[in-house]
Coordinates of C-alpha atoms and ligand atoms in Angstrom, one line a residue:
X1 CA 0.0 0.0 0.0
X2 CA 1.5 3.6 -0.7
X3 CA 1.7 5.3 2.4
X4 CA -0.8 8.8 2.7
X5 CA 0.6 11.7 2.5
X6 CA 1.2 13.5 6.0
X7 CA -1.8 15.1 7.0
X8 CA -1.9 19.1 6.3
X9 CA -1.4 20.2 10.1
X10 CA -4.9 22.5 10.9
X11 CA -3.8 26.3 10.3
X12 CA -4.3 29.0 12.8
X13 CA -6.2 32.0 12.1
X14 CA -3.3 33.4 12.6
X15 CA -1.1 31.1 10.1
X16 CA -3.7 31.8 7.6
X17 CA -2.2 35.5 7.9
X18 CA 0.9 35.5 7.4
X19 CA 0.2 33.5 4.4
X20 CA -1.2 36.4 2.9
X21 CA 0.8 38.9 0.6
X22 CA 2.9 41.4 1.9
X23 CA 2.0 44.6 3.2
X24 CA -1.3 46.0 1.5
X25 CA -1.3 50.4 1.3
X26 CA -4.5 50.3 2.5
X27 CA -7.1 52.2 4.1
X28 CA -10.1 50.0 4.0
X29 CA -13.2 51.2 4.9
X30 CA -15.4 49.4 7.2
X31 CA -19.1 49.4 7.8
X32 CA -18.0 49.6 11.3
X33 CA -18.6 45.6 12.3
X34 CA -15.1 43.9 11.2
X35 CA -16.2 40.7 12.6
X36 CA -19.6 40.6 10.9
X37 CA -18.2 41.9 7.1
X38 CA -15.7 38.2 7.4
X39 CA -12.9 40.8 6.2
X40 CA -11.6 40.7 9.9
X41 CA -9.0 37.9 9.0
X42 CA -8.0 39.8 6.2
X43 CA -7.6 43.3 7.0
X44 CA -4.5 45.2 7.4
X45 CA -5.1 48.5 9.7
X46 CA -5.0 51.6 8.6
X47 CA -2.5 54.2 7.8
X48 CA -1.5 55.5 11.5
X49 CA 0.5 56.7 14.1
X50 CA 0.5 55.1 17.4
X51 CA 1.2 57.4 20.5
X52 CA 2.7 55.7 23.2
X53 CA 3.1 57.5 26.4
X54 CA 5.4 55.9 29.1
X55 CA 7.1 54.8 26.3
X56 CA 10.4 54.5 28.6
X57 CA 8.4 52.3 31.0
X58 CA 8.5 48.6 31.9
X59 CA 5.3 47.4 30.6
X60 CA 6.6 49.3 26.8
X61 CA 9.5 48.0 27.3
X62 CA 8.2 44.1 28.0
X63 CA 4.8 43.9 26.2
X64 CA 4.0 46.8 24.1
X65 CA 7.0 47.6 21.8
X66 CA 7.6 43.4 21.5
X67 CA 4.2 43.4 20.4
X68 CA 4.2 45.8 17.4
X69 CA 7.3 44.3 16.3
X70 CA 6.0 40.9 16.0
X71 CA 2.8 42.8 14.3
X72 CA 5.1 44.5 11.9
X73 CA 7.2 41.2 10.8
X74 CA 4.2 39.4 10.2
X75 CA 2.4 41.8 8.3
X76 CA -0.1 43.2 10.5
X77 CA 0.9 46.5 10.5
X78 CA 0.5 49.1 7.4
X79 CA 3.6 50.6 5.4
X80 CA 2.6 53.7 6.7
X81 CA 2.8 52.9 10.1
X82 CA 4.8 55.6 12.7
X83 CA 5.1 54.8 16.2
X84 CA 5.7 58.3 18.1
X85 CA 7.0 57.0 21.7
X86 CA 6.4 60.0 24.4
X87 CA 8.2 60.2 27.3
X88 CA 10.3 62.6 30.2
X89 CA 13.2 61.4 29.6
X90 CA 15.4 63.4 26.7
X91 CA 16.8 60.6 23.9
X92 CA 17.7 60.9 20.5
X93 CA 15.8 58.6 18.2
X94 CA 18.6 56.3 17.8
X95 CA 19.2 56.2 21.4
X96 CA 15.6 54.8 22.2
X97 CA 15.4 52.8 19.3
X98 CA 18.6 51.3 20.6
X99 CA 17.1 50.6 24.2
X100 CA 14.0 49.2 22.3
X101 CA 16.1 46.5 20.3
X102 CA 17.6 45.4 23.6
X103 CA 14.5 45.2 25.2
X104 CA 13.6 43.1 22.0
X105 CA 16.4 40.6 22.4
X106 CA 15.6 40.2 26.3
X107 CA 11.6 39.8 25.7
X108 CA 10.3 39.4 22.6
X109 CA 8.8 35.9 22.3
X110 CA 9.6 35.2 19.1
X111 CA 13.8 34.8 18.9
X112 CA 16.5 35.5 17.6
X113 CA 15.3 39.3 16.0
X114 CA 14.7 39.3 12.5
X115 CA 16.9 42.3 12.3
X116 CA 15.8 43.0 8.2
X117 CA 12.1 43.3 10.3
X118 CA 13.7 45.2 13.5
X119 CA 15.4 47.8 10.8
X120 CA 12.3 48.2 8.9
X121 CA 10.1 48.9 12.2
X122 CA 12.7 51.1 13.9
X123 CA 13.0 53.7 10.8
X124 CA 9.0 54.5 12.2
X125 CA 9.7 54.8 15.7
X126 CA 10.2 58.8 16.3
X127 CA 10.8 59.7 20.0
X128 CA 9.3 63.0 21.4
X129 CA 10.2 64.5 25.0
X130 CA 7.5 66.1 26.9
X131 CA 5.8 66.5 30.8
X132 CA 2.7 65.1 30.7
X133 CA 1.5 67.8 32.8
X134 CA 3.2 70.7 30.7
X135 CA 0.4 72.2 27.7
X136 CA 3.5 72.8 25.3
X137 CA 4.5 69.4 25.1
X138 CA 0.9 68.6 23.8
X139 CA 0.9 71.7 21.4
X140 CA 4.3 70.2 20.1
X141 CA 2.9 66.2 19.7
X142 CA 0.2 67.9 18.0
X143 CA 2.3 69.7 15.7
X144 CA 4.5 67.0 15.1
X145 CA 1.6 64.5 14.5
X146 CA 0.3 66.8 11.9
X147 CA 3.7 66.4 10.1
X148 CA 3.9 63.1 10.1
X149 CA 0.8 62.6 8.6
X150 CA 2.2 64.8 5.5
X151 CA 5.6 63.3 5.8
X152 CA 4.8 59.7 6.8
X153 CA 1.4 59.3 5.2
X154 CA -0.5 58.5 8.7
X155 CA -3.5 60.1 7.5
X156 CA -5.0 61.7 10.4
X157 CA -5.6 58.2 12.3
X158 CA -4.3 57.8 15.6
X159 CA -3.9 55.7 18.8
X160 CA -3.2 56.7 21.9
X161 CA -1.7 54.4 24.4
X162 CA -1.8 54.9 28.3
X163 CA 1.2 52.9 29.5
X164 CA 1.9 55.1 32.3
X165 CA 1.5 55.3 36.2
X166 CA -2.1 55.5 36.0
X167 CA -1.7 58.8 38.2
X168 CA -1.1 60.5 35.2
X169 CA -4.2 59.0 33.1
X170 CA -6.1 61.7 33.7
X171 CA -4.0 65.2 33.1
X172 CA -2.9 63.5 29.8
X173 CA -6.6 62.7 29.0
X174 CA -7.5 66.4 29.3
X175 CA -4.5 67.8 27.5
X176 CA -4.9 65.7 24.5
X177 CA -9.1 67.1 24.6
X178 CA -7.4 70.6 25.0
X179 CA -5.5 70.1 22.0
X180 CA -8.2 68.5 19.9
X181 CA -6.3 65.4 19.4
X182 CA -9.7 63.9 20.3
X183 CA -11.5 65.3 17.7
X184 CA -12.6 63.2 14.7
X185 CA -13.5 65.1 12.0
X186 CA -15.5 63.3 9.4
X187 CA -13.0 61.9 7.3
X188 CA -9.7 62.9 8.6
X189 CA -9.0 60.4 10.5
X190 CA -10.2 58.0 13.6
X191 CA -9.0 58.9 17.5
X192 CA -8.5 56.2 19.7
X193 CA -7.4 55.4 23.3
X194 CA -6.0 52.8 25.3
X195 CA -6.2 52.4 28.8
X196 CA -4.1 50.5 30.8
X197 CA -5.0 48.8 34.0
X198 CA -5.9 49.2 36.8
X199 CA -8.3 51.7 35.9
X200 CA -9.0 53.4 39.0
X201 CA -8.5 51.7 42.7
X202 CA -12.0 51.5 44.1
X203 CA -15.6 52.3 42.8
X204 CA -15.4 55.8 43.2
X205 CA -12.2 56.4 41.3
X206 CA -13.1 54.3 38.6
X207 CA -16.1 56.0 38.0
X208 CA -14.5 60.0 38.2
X209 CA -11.5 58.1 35.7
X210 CA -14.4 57.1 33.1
X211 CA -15.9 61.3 34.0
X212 CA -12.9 62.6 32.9
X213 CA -12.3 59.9 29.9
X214 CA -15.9 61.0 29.0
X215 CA -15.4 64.7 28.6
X216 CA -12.8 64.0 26.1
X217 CA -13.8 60.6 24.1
X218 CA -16.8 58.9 23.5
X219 CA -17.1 55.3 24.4
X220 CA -16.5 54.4 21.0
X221 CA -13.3 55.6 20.8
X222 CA -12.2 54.0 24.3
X223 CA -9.9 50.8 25.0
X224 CA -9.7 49.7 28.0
X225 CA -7.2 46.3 28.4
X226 CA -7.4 43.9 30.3
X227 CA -4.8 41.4 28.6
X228 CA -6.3 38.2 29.8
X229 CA -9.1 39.2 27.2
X230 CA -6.5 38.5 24.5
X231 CA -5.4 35.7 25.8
X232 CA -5.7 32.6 23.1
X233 CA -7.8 30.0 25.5
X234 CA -9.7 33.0 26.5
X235 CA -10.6 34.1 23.3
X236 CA -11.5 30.4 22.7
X237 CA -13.7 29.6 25.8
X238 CA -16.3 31.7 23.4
X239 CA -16.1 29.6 21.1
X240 CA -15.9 26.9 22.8
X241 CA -19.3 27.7 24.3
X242 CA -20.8 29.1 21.5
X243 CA -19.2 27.0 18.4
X244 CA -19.8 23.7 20.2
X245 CA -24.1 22.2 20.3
X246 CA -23.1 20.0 23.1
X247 CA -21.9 22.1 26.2
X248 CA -24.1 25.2 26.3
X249 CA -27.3 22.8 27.4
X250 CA -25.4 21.1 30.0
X251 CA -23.9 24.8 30.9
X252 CA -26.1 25.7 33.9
X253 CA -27.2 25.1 37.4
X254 CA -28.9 21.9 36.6
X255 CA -26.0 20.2 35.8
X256 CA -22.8 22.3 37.6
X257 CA -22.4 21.5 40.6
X258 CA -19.6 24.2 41.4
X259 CA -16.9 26.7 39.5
X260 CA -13.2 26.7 40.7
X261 CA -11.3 29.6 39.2
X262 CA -7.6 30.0 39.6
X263 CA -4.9 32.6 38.9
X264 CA -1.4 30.8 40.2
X265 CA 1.9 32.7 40.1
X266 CA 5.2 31.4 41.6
X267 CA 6.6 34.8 41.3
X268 CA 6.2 37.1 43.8
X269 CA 6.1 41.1 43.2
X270 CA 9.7 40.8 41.5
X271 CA 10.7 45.2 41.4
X272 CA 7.1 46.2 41.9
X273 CA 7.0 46.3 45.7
X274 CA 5.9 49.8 45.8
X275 CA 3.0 49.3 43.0
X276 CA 2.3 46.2 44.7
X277 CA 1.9 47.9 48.2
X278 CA -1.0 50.0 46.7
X279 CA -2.7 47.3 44.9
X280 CA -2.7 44.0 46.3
X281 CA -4.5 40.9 44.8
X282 CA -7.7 41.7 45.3
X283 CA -7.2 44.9 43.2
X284 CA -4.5 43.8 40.6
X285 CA -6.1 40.5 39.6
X286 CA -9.5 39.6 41.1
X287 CA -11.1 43.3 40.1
X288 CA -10.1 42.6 36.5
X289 CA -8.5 39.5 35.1
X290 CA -10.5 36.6 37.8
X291 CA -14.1 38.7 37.3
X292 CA -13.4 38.7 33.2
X293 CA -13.1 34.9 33.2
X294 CA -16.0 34.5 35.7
X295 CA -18.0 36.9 33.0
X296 CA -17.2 35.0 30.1
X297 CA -18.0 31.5 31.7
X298 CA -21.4 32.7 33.3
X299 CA -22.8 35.2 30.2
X300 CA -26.1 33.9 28.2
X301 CA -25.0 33.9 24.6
X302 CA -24.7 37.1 23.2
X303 CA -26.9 38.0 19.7
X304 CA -24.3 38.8 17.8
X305 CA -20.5 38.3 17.7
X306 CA -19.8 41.9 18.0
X307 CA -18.7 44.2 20.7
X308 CA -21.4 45.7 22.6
X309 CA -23.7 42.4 22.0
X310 CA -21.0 40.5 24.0
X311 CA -20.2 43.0 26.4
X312 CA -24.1 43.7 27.8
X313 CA -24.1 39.9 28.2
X314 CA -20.7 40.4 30.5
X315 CA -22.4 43.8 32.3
X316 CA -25.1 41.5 33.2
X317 CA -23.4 38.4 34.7
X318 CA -21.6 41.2 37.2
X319 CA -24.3 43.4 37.8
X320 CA -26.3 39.6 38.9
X321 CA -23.2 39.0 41.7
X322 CA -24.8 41.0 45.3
X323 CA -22.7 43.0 47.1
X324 CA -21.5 41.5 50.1
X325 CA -22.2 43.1 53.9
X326 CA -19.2 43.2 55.6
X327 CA -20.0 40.0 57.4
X328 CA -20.5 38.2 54.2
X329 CA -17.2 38.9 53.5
X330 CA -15.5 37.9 57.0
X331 CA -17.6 34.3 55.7
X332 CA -16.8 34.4 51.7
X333 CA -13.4 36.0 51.2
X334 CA -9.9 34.9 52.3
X335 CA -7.2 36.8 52.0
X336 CA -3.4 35.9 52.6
X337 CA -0.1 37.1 52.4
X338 CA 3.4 35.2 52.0
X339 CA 6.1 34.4 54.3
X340 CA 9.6 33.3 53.1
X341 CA 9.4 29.5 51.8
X342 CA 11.0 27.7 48.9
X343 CA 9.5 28.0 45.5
X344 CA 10.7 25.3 42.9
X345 CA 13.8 24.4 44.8
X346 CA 14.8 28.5 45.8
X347 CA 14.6 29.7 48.7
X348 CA 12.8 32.9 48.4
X349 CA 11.9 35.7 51.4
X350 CA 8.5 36.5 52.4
X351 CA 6.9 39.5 50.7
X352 CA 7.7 42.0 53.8
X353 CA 11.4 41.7 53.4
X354 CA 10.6 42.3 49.1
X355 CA 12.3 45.7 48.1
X356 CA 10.2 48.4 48.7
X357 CA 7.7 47.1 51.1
X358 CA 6.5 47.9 54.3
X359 CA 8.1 45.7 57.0
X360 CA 4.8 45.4 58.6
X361 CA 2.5 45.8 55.6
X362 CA -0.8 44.6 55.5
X363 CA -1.5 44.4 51.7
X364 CA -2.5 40.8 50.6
X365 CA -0.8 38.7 48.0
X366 CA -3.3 36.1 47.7
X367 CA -7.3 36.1 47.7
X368 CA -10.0 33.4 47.6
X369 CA -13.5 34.1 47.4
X370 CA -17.0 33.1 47.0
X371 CA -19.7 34.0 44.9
X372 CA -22.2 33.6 43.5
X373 CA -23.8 34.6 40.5
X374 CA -28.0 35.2 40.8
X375 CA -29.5 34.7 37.9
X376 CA -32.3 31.8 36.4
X377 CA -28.8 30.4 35.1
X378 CA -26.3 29.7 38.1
X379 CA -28.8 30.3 40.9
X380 CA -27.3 28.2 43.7
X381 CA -24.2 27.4 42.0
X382 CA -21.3 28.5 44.0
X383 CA -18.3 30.3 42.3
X384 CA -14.4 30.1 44.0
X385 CA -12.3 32.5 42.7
X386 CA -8.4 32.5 44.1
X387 CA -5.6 34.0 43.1
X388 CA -2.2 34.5 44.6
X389 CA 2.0 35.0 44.5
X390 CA 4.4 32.7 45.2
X391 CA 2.0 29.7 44.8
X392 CA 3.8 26.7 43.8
X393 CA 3.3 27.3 40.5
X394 CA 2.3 29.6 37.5
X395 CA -1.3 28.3 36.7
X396 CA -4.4 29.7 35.4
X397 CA -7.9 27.5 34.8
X398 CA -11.5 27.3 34.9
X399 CA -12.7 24.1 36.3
X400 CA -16.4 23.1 35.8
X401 CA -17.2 20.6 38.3
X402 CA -20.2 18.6 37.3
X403 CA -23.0 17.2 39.5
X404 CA -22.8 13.6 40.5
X405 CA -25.2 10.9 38.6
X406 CA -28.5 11.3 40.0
X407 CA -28.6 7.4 40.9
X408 CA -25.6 5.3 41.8
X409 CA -26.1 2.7 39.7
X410 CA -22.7 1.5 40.3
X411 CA -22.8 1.0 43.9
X412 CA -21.7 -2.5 44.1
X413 CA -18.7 -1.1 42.1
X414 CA -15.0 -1.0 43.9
X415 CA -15.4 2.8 43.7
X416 CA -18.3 5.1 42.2
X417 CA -17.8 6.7 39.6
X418 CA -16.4 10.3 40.3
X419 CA -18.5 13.6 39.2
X420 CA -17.6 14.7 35.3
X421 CA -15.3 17.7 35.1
X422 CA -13.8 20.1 32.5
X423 CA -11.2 21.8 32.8
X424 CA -9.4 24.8 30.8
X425 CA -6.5 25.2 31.3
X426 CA -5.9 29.1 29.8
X427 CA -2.1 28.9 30.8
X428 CA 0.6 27.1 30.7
X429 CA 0.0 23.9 28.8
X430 CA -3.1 25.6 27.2
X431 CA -5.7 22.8 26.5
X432 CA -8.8 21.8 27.5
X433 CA -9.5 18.3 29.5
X434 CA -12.9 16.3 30.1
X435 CA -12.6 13.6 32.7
X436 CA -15.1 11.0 32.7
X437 CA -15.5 7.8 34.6
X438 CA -14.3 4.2 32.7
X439 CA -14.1 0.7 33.6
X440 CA -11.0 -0.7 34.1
X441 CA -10.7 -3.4 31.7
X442 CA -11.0 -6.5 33.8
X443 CA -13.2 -9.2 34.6
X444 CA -14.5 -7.3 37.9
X445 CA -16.2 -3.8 37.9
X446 CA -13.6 -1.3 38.6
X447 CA -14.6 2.1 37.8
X448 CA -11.7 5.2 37.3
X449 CA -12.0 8.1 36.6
X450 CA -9.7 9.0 32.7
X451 CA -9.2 12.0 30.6
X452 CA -9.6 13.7 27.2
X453 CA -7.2 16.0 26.8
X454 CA -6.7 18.8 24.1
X455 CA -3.6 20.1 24.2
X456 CA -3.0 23.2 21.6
X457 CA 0.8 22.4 21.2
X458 CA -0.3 18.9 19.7
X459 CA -3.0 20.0 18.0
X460 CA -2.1 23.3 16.3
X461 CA 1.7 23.1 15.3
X462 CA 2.0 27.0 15.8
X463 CA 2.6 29.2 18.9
X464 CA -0.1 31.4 20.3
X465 CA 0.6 35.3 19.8
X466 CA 0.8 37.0 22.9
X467 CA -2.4 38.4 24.4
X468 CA -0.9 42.2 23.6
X469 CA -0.4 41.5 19.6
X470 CA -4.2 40.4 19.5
X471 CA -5.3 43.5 21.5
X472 CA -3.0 46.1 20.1
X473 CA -4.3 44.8 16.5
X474 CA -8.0 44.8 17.2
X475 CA -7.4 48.8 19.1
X476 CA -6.0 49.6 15.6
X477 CA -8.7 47.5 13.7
X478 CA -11.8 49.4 15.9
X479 CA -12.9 46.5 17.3
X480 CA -13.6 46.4 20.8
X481 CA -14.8 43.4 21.8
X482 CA -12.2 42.7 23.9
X483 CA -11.8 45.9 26.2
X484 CA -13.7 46.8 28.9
X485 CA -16.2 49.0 28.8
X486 CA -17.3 51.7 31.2
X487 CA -20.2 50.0 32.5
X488 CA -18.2 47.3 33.0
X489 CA -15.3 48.3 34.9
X490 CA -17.6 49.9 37.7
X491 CA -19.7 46.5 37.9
X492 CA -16.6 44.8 38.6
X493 CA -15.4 47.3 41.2
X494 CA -19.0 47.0 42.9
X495 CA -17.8 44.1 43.3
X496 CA -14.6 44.0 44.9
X497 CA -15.0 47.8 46.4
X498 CA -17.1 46.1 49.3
X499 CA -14.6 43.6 49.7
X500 CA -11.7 46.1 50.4
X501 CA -13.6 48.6 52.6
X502 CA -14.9 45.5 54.9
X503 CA -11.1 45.1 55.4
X504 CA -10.1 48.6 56.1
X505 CA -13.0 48.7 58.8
X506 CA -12.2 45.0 60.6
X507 CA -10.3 46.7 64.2
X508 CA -8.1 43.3 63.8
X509 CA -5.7 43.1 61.4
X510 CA -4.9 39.8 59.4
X511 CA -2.4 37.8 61.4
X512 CA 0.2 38.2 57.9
X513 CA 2.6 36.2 56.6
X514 CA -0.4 33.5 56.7
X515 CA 1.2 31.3 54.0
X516 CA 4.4 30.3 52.9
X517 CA 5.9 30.8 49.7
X518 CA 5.8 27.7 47.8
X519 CA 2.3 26.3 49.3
X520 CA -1.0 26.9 48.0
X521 CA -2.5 30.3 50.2
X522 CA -3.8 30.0 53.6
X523 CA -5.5 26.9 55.5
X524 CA -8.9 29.2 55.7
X525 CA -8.6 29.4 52.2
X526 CA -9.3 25.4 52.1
X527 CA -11.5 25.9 54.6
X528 CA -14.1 28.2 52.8
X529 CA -14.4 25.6 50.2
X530 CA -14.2 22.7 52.7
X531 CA -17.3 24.0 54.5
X532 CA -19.5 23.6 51.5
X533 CA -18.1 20.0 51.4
X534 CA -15.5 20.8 48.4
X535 CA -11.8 21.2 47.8
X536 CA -10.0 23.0 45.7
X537 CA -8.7 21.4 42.5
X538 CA -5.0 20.2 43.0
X539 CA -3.1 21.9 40.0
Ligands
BG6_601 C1 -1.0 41.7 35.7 C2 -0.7 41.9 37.2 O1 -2.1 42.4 35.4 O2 -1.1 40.3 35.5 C3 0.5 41.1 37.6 O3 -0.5 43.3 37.5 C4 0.4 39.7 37.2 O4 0.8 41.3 39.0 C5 0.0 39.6 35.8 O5 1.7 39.1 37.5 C6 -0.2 38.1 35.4 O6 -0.4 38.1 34.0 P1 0.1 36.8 33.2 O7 -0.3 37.1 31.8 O8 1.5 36.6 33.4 O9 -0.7 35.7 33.8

């Protein structure tokens, strides 16, 4: 028999590309839905300049500036593309552009450089010094962007990225309206702007930051990021639900008997003690990234597959999670923080001897809480949510654990057969797993519990792009589905704000370190879920 030819290996969206040809001059018109019109796999963004203030800061230097160079070698940027970083510090252009290469060589994902690519990209990064809080430097960006669009061809369009302290969100917010880089005048040109997180610290806050972002932009020109929303299993848990008959009517409180969702880091707050001092878990990860994958497993299918369709559906699973009474939260929420321990054979110190931190600090490095989400849906169907540094290891997933048979049929069995559960594992090892229960092959009735596993690296022979290339590219394509919206963003800090004053008010402070590095949070942590007669998935 003549052997078959190999099998073509399934091609990513992405794959599909990068096969296209090379860059298109193009300035495509849209009817405004991308996804909808089917061009949104083929679409190059416009002509434009991308503004990127706090260019000189870490999360440019790690994620931003990697990003739009792997864009640009693959394709997904336009010829007439400028990137006009803004920043306090005084450089020449080659200076930056040299600090940007080796921040390229230490983070990009994708190595070694392709330096034909990195020379390319560099000749349209331009570097312009200015105070955010001083008016002439935004007369002089303005001026400047006007000549590039003459010299450079950017046509008017432009995106402005917050990757600053956010202290400094809004004063640059109201500059830019002063200077009317806001303004979209019908067919000069689109005005965008992304937000970085965390977008404010507390109900309140967030809701005088969206005030201020409102007298300047309208919603539609708005990007808030969370990254997890650009994450490649997060972007497929919609599709999963949605592309797949079999799991939406299964997908509710008849059949769920619980949620687990977990955010795992080994690190601990590496250089960002000070940062991390104001924040804390409950703010840097539960507010945003832990609510957004709650969101997206509880929402009702959206209408359509378009922005504001899919974010009501979010707005509604967070506006349908109470508000818990202080009490509530002494019962529903844990929170921890970590003494020195050993993570993956280091020795590492407890997070009040990291730089920067208060020897006596009270801020919380892991969280685990409860909730639920009251709707015809979920009603009764507990949530856990936890999160934390210096875990044993890094480890995000959703686990939906299944009810028990209704009748053990099986009784006379060695062991009954355990509940069904699937798991999704958004990162590392992304994949998603189904356990069921088998019989091991025998003459006697042994039942076990087995797997089936997905696992992207065997199934798609290509490397996910990192959650920043997917949302950079859709800011720069107009589509929003995967930002926050306004709405949103204060629903989730309903949420948490509660959470965080019931702290401030207990008279007794937490009795911190509570856990050691290396181990998995706090014994009440185990014991919030143990109560209910569960545990907590072991990772
Ligand atoms: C960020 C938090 O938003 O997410 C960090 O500020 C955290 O503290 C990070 O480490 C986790 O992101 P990822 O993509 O590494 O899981």
């Amino acid at each position: 028999m003549t052997p078959r030819p190999p099998r073509a290996v399934p091609r990513t969206i992405r794959e599909m590309r990068l096969a296209r040809p090379r860059h298109r001059h193009v300035g495509a018109k849209s009817s405004g839905n991308p996804l909808r019109e089917g061009l949104r796999l083929e679409r190059v963004p416009d002509p434009c300049a991308l503004v990127l203030f706090g260019a000189t800061g870490d999360l440019a230097h790690r994620k931003v500036v990697p990003a739009l160079y792997q864009l640009w070698r693959t394709h997904l940027l336009p010829h007439e593309f400028v990137l006009l970083a803004f920043g306090r510090r005084p450089y020449t252009d080659d200076a930056f552009r040299d600090e940007l290469h080796a921040a390229l060589v230490t983070y990009s994902r994708v190595q070694p450089i392709d330096e034909r690519a990195w020379r390319q990209f560099s000749e349209r990064i331009i570097y312009q010094r200015g105070d955010f809080d001083d008016p002439a430097s935004y007369d002089a960006l303005a001026a400047r962007l006007d000549t590039l669009d003459r010299e450079r061809g950017t046509s008017g369009n432009r995106l402005f990225y917050l990757a600053t302290q956010p202290s400094a969100f809004a004063e640059i917010i109201a500059q830019l309206g002063r200077v009317g880089l806001d303004h979209e005048v019908h067919g000069a040109g689109w005005r965008r702007i992304i937000i970085e997180k965390p977008f404010g610290r507390d109900l309140d806050s967030a809701i005088r930051l969206n005030r201020e972002v409102g007298k300047v932009f309208r919603e539609r020109q708005v990007y808030r990021i969370d990254h997890y929303l650009g994450k490649e299993t997060v972007r497929n848990l919609l599709v999963f639900r949605f592309g797949n008959g079999i799991f939406e009517p299964i997908w509710n409180r008849r059949y769920v008997d619980h949620v687990q969702i977990t955010v795992a880091e080994s690190i601990g707050v590496e250089n960002r003690g000070q940062f991390y001092e104001e924040t804390g878990a409950s703010r840097d990860v539960l507010q945003n990234h832990l609510l957004q994958l709650l969101s997206l497993v509880a929402m009702e299918p959206p209408t359509a597959f378009e922005a504001d369709a899919l974010r009501n559906e979010k707005v509604k699973v967070l506006g349908a999670i109470a508000e818990m009474s202080p009490a509530e939260v002494g019962r529903n929420v844990v929170r921890g923080q970590y003494g020195p321990g050993w993570v993956a054979a280091e020795e590492v110190r407890g997070y009040r001897q990291e730089p920067e931190v208060d020897p006596e600090s009270e801020t919380e490095t892991f969280v685990a809480a409860k909730l639920e989400v009251d709707d015809w849906r979920w009603a009764g169907v507990p949530f856990y949510l936890r999160t934390g540094k210096r875990l044993p290891k890094r480890a995000t997933e959703i686990a939906i654990q299944f009810k028990a048979v209704p009748h053990r049929l099986f009784r006379d069995a060695h062991s009954d057969p355990e509940p069904n559960l699937l798991a999704i594992r958004v990162q590392p090892d992304e994949g998603i797993l189904l356990r069921f229960s088998s019989k091991v092959p025998g003459l006697g009735l042994d039942i076990r519990p087995v797997n089936m596993d997905f696992t992207y690296g065997s199934s798609f022979n290509v490397d996910s792009p990192d959650a920043y290339e997917t949302l950079i590219l859709d800011a720069l394509l107009g589509d929003q589905s995967l930002f926050t919206r306004a709405d949103e963003v204060e629903k989730a800090w309903g949420i948490v704000t509660p959470i965080i004053d019931a702290w401030v008010a207990q008279r007794r402070p937490p009795p911190f370190p509570n856990y050691e590095a290396g181990s998995w949070g706090p014994a009440e942590a185990d014991e919030l879920i143990g109560r209910d007669g569960r545990r907590w998935r072991r990772i």
